[in-house]
Tab-separated table of C-alpha atoms and ligand atoms in Angstrom:
chain	number	residue	atom	x	y	z
P	1	LEU	CA	0.010	-0.093	-0.022
P	2	THR	CA	2.881	2.396	0.939
P	3	THR	CA	4.395	1.817	-2.570
P	4	VAL	CA	1.086	2.763	-4.114
P	5	ALA	CA	0.558	5.756	-2.011
P	6	ALA	CA	4.109	6.917	-2.888
P	7	LEU	CA	3.589	6.337	-6.499
P	8	ALA	CA	0.297	8.224	-6.352
P	9	PHE	CA	1.942	11.241	-4.572
P	10	SER	CA	4.846	11.259	-6.809
P	11	ALA	CA	2.725	11.205	-9.874
P	12	ALA	CA	0.604	14.098	-8.481
P	13	ALA	CA	4.011	15.959	-7.872
P	14	ALA	CA	5.115	15.466	-11.333
P	15	SER	CA	2.332	16.763	-13.267
P	16	ALA	CA	1.519	20.499	-13.199
P	17	GLN	CA	-0.757	21.175	-10.174
P	18	THR	CA	-3.905	23.032	-10.233
P	19	VAL	CA	-4.623	25.219	-6.968
P	20	GLY	CA	-7.921	27.000	-6.417
P	21	PHE	CA	-7.474	30.303	-4.533
P	22	SER	CA	-10.527	31.770	-2.650
P	23	GLN	CA	-9.290	35.202	-1.859
P	24	ILE	CA	-11.455	37.720	0.364
P	25	GLY	CA	-11.164	40.482	-2.067
P	26	SER	CA	-9.170	43.669	-2.330
P	27	GLU	CA	-10.299	45.492	0.835
P	28	SER	CA	-6.724	46.666	1.572
P	29	GLY	CA	-3.351	47.425	0.173
P	30	TRP	CA	-2.084	44.495	2.235
P	31	ARG	CA	-4.594	42.155	0.600
P	32	ALA	CA	-3.776	43.369	-2.957
P	33	ALA	CA	-0.110	42.493	-2.210
P	34	GLU	CA	-0.829	39.123	-1.058
P	35	THR	CA	-2.860	38.347	-4.215
P	36	THR	CA	0.017	39.640	-6.419
P	37	LEU	CA	2.673	37.655	-4.536
P	38	THR	CA	0.547	34.472	-4.717
P	39	LYS	CA	0.073	34.829	-8.368
P	40	GLN	CA	3.658	35.464	-9.032
P	41	GLN	CA	4.742	32.472	-7.028
P	42	ALA	CA	2.310	30.190	-8.814
P	43	GLU	CA	3.469	31.473	-11.998
P	44	GLU	CA	7.246	30.663	-10.886
P	45	ARG	CA	6.445	27.367	-9.525
P	46	GLY	CA	4.379	26.337	-12.575
P	47	ILE	CA	1.396	26.086	-10.589
P	48	ASP	CA	-2.041	26.595	-12.571
P	49	LEU	CA	-3.922	28.893	-10.050
P	50	LYS	CA	-7.548	29.316	-10.236
P	51	PHE	CA	-8.327	32.849	-8.601
P	52	SER	CA	-11.715	33.757	-7.252
P	53	ASP	CA	-12.309	37.359	-5.600
P	54	ALA	CA	-15.194	36.866	-3.042
P	55	GLN	CA	-15.886	40.754	-2.584
P	56	GLN	CA	-15.584	40.138	1.127
P	57	LYS	CA	-18.566	37.843	1.005
P	58	GLN	CA	-18.337	34.390	2.871
P	59	GLU	CA	-21.021	32.870	0.588
P	60	ASN	CA	-18.964	33.528	-2.379
P	61	GLN	CA	-15.990	32.071	-0.855
P	62	ILE	CA	-18.025	28.913	-0.044
P	63	ALA	CA	-19.259	28.820	-3.669
P	64	ALA	CA	-15.515	28.990	-4.743
P	65	ILE	CA	-14.360	26.171	-2.527
P	66	ARG	CA	-17.410	23.894	-3.873
P	67	ALA	CA	-16.521	24.873	-7.580
P	68	PHE	CA	-12.861	23.994	-6.912
P	69	VAL	CA	-13.785	20.579	-5.386
P	70	ALA	CA	-16.068	19.907	-8.357
P	71	GLN	CA	-13.108	20.885	-10.693
P	72	GLY	CA	-10.829	18.372	-8.844
P	73	VAL	CA	-8.165	20.998	-8.152
P	74	ASP	CA	-5.008	19.505	-6.378
P	75	ALA	CA	-5.322	21.986	-3.398
P	76	ILE	CA	-7.081	24.868	-2.218
P	77	LEU	CA	-5.954	28.168	-0.610
P	78	LEU	CA	-8.433	30.073	1.674
P	79	ALA	CA	-8.080	33.567	3.354
P	80	PRO	CA	-11.359	32.980	5.364
P	81	VAL	CA	-13.212	36.420	5.682
P	82	VAL	CA	-14.617	35.402	8.937
P	83	ALA	CA	-13.768	32.572	11.541
P	84	THR	CA	-16.994	30.722	11.630
P	85	GLY	CA	-19.401	28.674	9.151
P	86	TRP	CA	-16.667	26.601	7.159
P	87	ASP	CA	-17.410	23.225	8.514
P	88	SER	CA	-19.581	21.898	5.339
P	89	ALA	CA	-17.348	23.506	2.624
P	90	LEU	CA	-14.196	22.180	4.357
P	91	GLU	CA	-15.658	18.703	4.795
P	92	GLU	CA	-16.400	18.578	1.229
P	93	ALA	CA	-12.885	19.418	0.239
P	94	LYS	CA	-11.729	16.754	2.772
P	95	ASP	CA	-13.944	14.060	1.502
P	96	ALA	CA	-12.589	14.912	-1.994
P	97	GLU	CA	-9.173	14.505	-0.596
P	98	ILE	CA	-8.162	17.961	-1.689
P	99	PRO	CA	-5.885	19.639	0.936
P	100	VAL	CA	-6.852	23.085	2.226
P	101	ILE	CA	-4.361	25.665	3.413
P	102	LEU	CA	-5.602	28.692	5.217
P	103	LEU	CA	-3.854	32.160	4.617
P	104	ASP	CA	-3.744	35.005	7.091
P	105	ARG	CA	-6.813	34.140	8.965
P	106	GLN	CA	-7.975	31.438	11.109
P	107	VAL	CA	-11.244	29.399	11.266
P	108	ASP	CA	-13.070	27.848	14.262
P	109	SER	CA	-13.501	24.610	12.513
P	110	SER	CA	-11.504	21.624	13.692
P	111	ASP	CA	-7.790	21.649	12.346
P	112	ASP	CA	-8.205	18.159	10.689
P	113	LEU	CA	-10.228	20.158	8.029
P	114	TYR	CA	-7.222	21.876	6.707
P	115	LEU	CA	-3.481	20.910	5.938
P	116	THR	CA	-2.014	23.900	7.589
P	117	ALA	CA	-2.623	27.631	8.306
P	118	VAL	CA	0.073	30.198	7.341
P	119	GLY	CA	-0.194	33.584	9.243
P	120	SER	CA	0.920	35.735	11.853
P	121	ASN	CA	0.298	35.384	15.625
P	122	LEU	CA	-2.720	37.838	15.598
P	123	VAL	CA	-2.910	38.436	19.209
P	124	HIS	CA	0.756	39.196	19.607
P	125	GLU	CA	0.392	41.838	16.804
P	126	GLY	CA	-2.092	43.575	19.065
P	127	GLU	CA	0.191	43.096	22.293
P	128	VAL	CA	2.979	44.537	20.285
P	129	ALA	CA	0.836	47.686	19.238
P	130	GLY	CA	-0.489	48.179	22.791
P	131	GLY	CA	3.103	47.738	24.174
P	132	TRP	CA	4.325	50.549	22.051
P	133	LEU	CA	1.337	52.638	23.210
P	134	VAL	CA	2.105	51.996	26.800
P	135	ASP	CA	5.807	52.684	26.514
P	136	THR	CA	5.204	56.024	24.676
P	137	VAL	CA	2.517	57.623	26.884
P	138	GLY	CA	4.089	56.441	30.265
P	139	ASP	CA	1.634	57.369	33.058
P	140	LYS	CA	-0.179	60.184	30.986
P	141	ASP	CA	-3.828	59.965	30.725
P	142	CYS	CA	-4.703	58.479	27.224
P	143	ARG	CA	-8.116	58.052	25.770
P	144	VAL	CA	-7.886	55.613	22.888
P	145	VAL	CA	-10.394	55.194	19.851
P	146	GLU	CA	-10.022	51.731	18.099
P	147	LEU	CA	-11.110	51.159	14.353
P	148	GLN	CA	-11.614	47.353	14.380
P	149	GLY	CA	-11.239	44.886	11.460
P	150	THR	CA	-13.995	42.914	9.672
P	151	THR	CA	-16.537	41.857	12.444
P	152	GLY	CA	-16.277	38.237	13.169
P	153	SER	CA	-12.788	37.795	11.417
P	154	SER	CA	-9.951	36.336	13.438
P	155	PRO	CA	-7.662	39.287	13.051
P	156	ALA	CA	-10.319	41.737	14.588
P	157	ILE	CA	-11.015	39.188	17.298
P	158	ASP	CA	-7.392	38.584	18.203
P	159	ARG	CA	-5.937	42.078	17.633
P	160	ALA	CA	-8.681	43.484	19.938
P	161	THR	CA	-7.715	41.036	22.475
P	162	GLY	CA	-3.888	41.584	22.178
P	163	PHE	CA	-4.163	45.369	22.474
P	164	ARG	CA	-6.168	44.994	25.646
P	165	ASN	CA	-3.859	42.510	27.004
P	166	ALA	CA	-0.998	44.977	26.720
P	167	ILE	CA	-2.776	48.154	28.442
P	168	ASP	CA	-4.203	45.842	31.061
P	169	GLY	CA	-2.988	47.377	34.366
P	170	HIS	CA	-2.302	50.630	32.866
P	171	SER	CA	-5.510	52.484	34.132
P	172	ASN	CA	-4.390	55.726	32.517
P	173	ILE	CA	-5.013	54.080	29.073
P	174	GLU	CA	-8.567	53.830	28.102
P	175	ILE	CA	-10.376	52.571	25.045
P	176	VAL	CA	-13.289	54.970	24.951
P	177	ARG	CA	-14.651	54.225	21.384
P	178	SER	CA	-14.433	51.101	19.252
P	179	GLN	CA	-16.083	50.390	15.922
P	180	THR	CA	-15.466	48.320	12.837
P	181	GLY	CA	-13.901	49.988	9.735
P	182	ASP	CA	-13.938	46.637	7.980
P	183	PHE	CA	-10.424	47.065	7.226
P	184	THR	CA	-10.969	49.757	4.415
P	185	ARG	CA	-9.540	53.235	4.006
P	186	SER	CA	-12.980	54.687	3.254
P	187	GLN	CA	-14.670	53.214	6.305
P	188	GLY	CA	-11.660	54.215	8.445
P	189	LYS	CA	-12.078	57.768	7.541
P	190	GLU	CA	-15.917	57.493	8.013
P	191	VAL	CA	-15.886	56.219	11.463
P	192	MET	CA	-12.792	58.239	12.477
P	193	GLU	CA	-15.133	61.292	11.657
P	194	SER	CA	-17.813	60.101	13.951
P	195	PHE	CA	-15.180	59.579	16.683
P	196	LEU	CA	-13.713	63.016	16.328
P	197	GLN	CA	-17.216	64.499	16.516
P	198	ALA	CA	-18.132	62.281	19.687
P	199	GLU	CA	-14.865	63.266	21.350
P	200	ASN	CA	-15.066	67.171	21.568
P	201	GLY	CA	-13.549	67.722	17.956
P	202	GLY	CA	-10.900	65.124	18.817
P	203	ALA	CA	-9.500	67.191	21.602
P	204	ASP	CA	-10.276	64.475	23.904
P	205	ILE	CA	-8.585	61.804	21.847
P	206	CYS	CA	-4.984	60.999	22.579
P	207	ALA	CA	-4.487	57.950	20.299
P	208	LEU	CA	-5.970	55.838	17.575
P	209	TYR	CA	-5.496	52.085	17.510
P	210	ALA	CA	-6.485	50.621	13.921
P	211	HIS	CA	-6.313	46.840	13.230
P	212	ASN	CA	-4.705	47.645	9.876
P	213	ASP	CA	-2.671	50.364	8.241
P	214	ASP	CA	-5.478	51.078	5.514
P	215	MET	CA	-7.966	52.175	8.034
P	216	ALA	CA	-5.335	54.382	9.656
P	217	VAL	CA	-4.488	56.177	6.428
P	218	GLY	CA	-8.161	56.870	5.868
P	219	ALA	CA	-8.696	58.172	9.475
P	220	ILE	CA	-5.727	60.471	9.323
P	221	GLN	CA	-7.519	62.491	6.565
P	222	ALA	CA	-10.409	62.836	8.922
P	223	ILE	CA	-8.066	63.896	11.551
P	224	LYS	CA	-6.281	66.484	9.319
P	225	GLU	CA	-9.787	67.803	8.026
P	226	ALA	CA	-10.803	68.136	11.725
P	227	GLY	CA	-7.764	70.676	12.136
P	228	LEU	CA	-5.672	68.345	14.133
P	229	LYS	CA	-2.209	66.805	13.423
P	230	PRO	CA	-2.114	63.201	13.249
P	231	GLY	CA	1.012	61.592	14.620
P	232	SER	CA	1.210	64.457	17.374
P	233	ASP	CA	-2.134	65.616	18.487
P	234	ILE	CA	-3.510	62.226	17.983
P	235	LEU	CA	-0.990	59.300	18.119
P	236	VAL	CA	-1.436	56.579	15.420
P	237	VAL	CA	-0.556	52.932	15.780
P	238	ALA	CA	-1.653	50.336	13.372
P	239	ILE	CA	-0.788	46.911	11.878
P	240	ASP	CA	0.488	45.632	8.326
P	241	GLY	CA	3.387	47.769	7.281
P	242	VAL	CA	2.064	49.004	3.869
P	243	PRO	CA	3.937	51.638	1.852
P	244	ASP	CA	1.523	54.541	2.463
P	245	PHE	CA	1.488	54.119	6.022
P	246	PHE	CA	5.309	54.361	5.900
P	247	GLN	CA	4.824	57.414	3.634
P	248	ALA	CA	2.864	58.979	6.216
P	249	MET	CA	5.076	57.901	8.933
P	250	ALA	CA	7.931	59.812	7.064
P	251	ALA	CA	5.713	63.037	7.293
P	252	GLY	CA	5.215	62.522	10.964
P	253	GLU	CA	1.522	61.615	10.537
P	254	THR	CA	1.663	58.070	11.893
P	255	ASN	CA	3.789	56.653	14.673
P	256	ALA	CA	3.974	52.914	14.624
P	257	THR	CA	3.044	49.785	12.717
P	258	VAL	CA	3.488	46.012	13.323
P	259	GLU	CA	4.587	44.535	9.861
P	260	LEU	CA	2.586	41.657	8.440
P	261	THR	CA	4.222	39.840	5.514
P	262	PRO	CA	2.133	39.531	2.375
P	263	ASN	CA	4.132	36.473	1.288
P	264	MET	CA	1.753	34.137	2.883
P	265	ALA	CA	1.861	31.772	-0.535
P	266	GLY	CA	5.684	31.087	-0.249
P	267	PRO	CA	5.180	28.927	2.905
P	268	ALA	CA	1.900	27.504	1.603
P	269	PHE	CA	3.385	26.480	-1.722
P	270	ASP	CA	6.402	24.933	0.027
P	271	ALA	CA	4.258	22.779	2.350
P	272	LEU	CA	2.228	21.613	-0.662
P	273	ALA	CA	5.193	20.819	-2.469
P	274	ALA	CA	6.389	18.402	0.196
P	275	TYR	CA	2.669	17.051	0.808
P	276	TRP	CA	2.370	16.297	-2.948
P	277	LYS	CA	5.717	14.694	-3.210
P	278	ASP	CA	5.395	12.104	-0.366
P	279	GLY	CA	2.551	12.910	1.965
P	280	THR	CA	4.618	15.039	4.180
P	281	MET	CA	2.355	16.594	6.902
P	282	PRO	CA	3.371	20.212	7.713
P	283	PRO	CA	2.528	21.705	11.296
P	284	LYS	CA	-0.769	22.854	11.694
P	285	PHE	CA	0.350	26.589	11.971
P	286	ILE	CA	3.182	28.191	9.976
P	287	GLN	CA	3.591	31.384	11.844
P	288	THR	CA	5.133	34.538	10.088
P	289	GLU	CA	7.144	37.312	11.745
P	290	SER	CA	5.638	40.539	13.373
P	291	LYS	CA	8.173	43.415	13.602
P	292	LEU	CA	7.363	46.730	15.070
P	293	TYR	CA	8.368	49.827	13.074
P	294	THR	CA	8.393	53.286	14.494
P	295	GLN	CA	9.623	56.937	13.163
P	296	ALA	CA	12.965	55.856	14.385
P	297	ASP	CA	13.187	53.114	11.600
P	298	ASP	CA	13.876	55.096	8.389
P	299	PRO	CA	10.133	55.129	7.482
P	300	LYS	CA	11.235	56.835	4.051
P	301	GLY	CA	13.552	53.727	3.454
P	302	GLU	CA	10.918	51.328	4.387
P	303	TYR	CA	8.370	53.202	2.006
P	304	GLU	CA	10.889	52.834	-0.789
P	305	ARG	CA	11.613	49.056	-0.015
P	306	ARG	CA	7.816	48.285	-0.143
P	307	LYS	CA	6.272	50.377	-3.002
P	308	GLY	CA	5.859	48.673	-6.108
P	309	LEU	CA	5.630	45.198	-4.378
P	310	GLY	CA	2.014	44.827	-5.496
P	311	TYR	CA	0.376	46.922	-2.706
O	1	GYE	O1	-4.276	42.971	8.270
O	1	GYE	C1	-5.754	43.517	6.506
O	1	GYE	C2	-6.498	42.607	5.592
O	1	GYE	O2	-6.215	39.039	7.394
O	1	GYE	C3	-4.604	39.775	8.616
O	1	GYE	O3	-6.728	41.467	6.318
O	1	GYE	C4	-5.190	39.984	7.441
O	1	GYE	C5	-5.652	41.465	7.545
O	1	GYE	C6	-4.869	42.469	7.110
O	1	GYE	O4	-7.936	43.291	5.314
O	1	GYE	O5	-5.158	44.561	5.878
């Protein structure tokens, strides 16, 4: 049996592989970069990538997974827009013996329903962001407003938890308003406008914590339109490390970001290559780095290094 299985795996490894990619959408610069890099790497590795953009709707992702199973692809990449509701679609893929790899977000389903998950430690990212604010404000009173990611997504849940872990015990720092901006610039701006109005024109706001850079980039427009200086009147800390956030940082308009690599496909395709070759099982979680960047870390250079990478 072992020989037969080995032959089957090596046969699969030999022929060109077809991989279905159910991508959330293009809600942020970071997501656009992930898509660009995934397509580039599929091309370089001779993988036939079937791409589906779900426009941030879970039902479109579930339909895409079902279509990939019907096509008999050799693997499925899934960036799950929210954490719940995936069991039946993932079970269909498992029944068809099609490995699924999760990218950048997690699901609540049992981990025997996916081969591995490639992503950052999302709670840790929130802790790094919160830790920066704690170190920056010291024992000064600081009223914080929070732009949360997509409701029900694992980054929104975990980045909220991590930030709160970090400020716990620092009673001078208080989150006074929190609302989703759905990871987009436009909603980040819109919600920040409402925060500013509700908080004495922004005079009572010490800092903005945004679950991604794109919402922060939108929010700093609102802060400037309110006649305040983002980065000084209101501190701005976020997560992703996209070029435009570094450009704003170089202008003194943002303060800190926790980098999230958009290259989730590299580790995913490496794990698939080993699995297709001889059934090698990867660990259930392949963790990517989380590095803090502040104004002291050459933001202009970081902008130059990242622009043009598909963001
Ligand atoms: O931070 C954001 C994108 O899932 C962790 O999704 C990812 C997040 C990322 O919309 O820019």
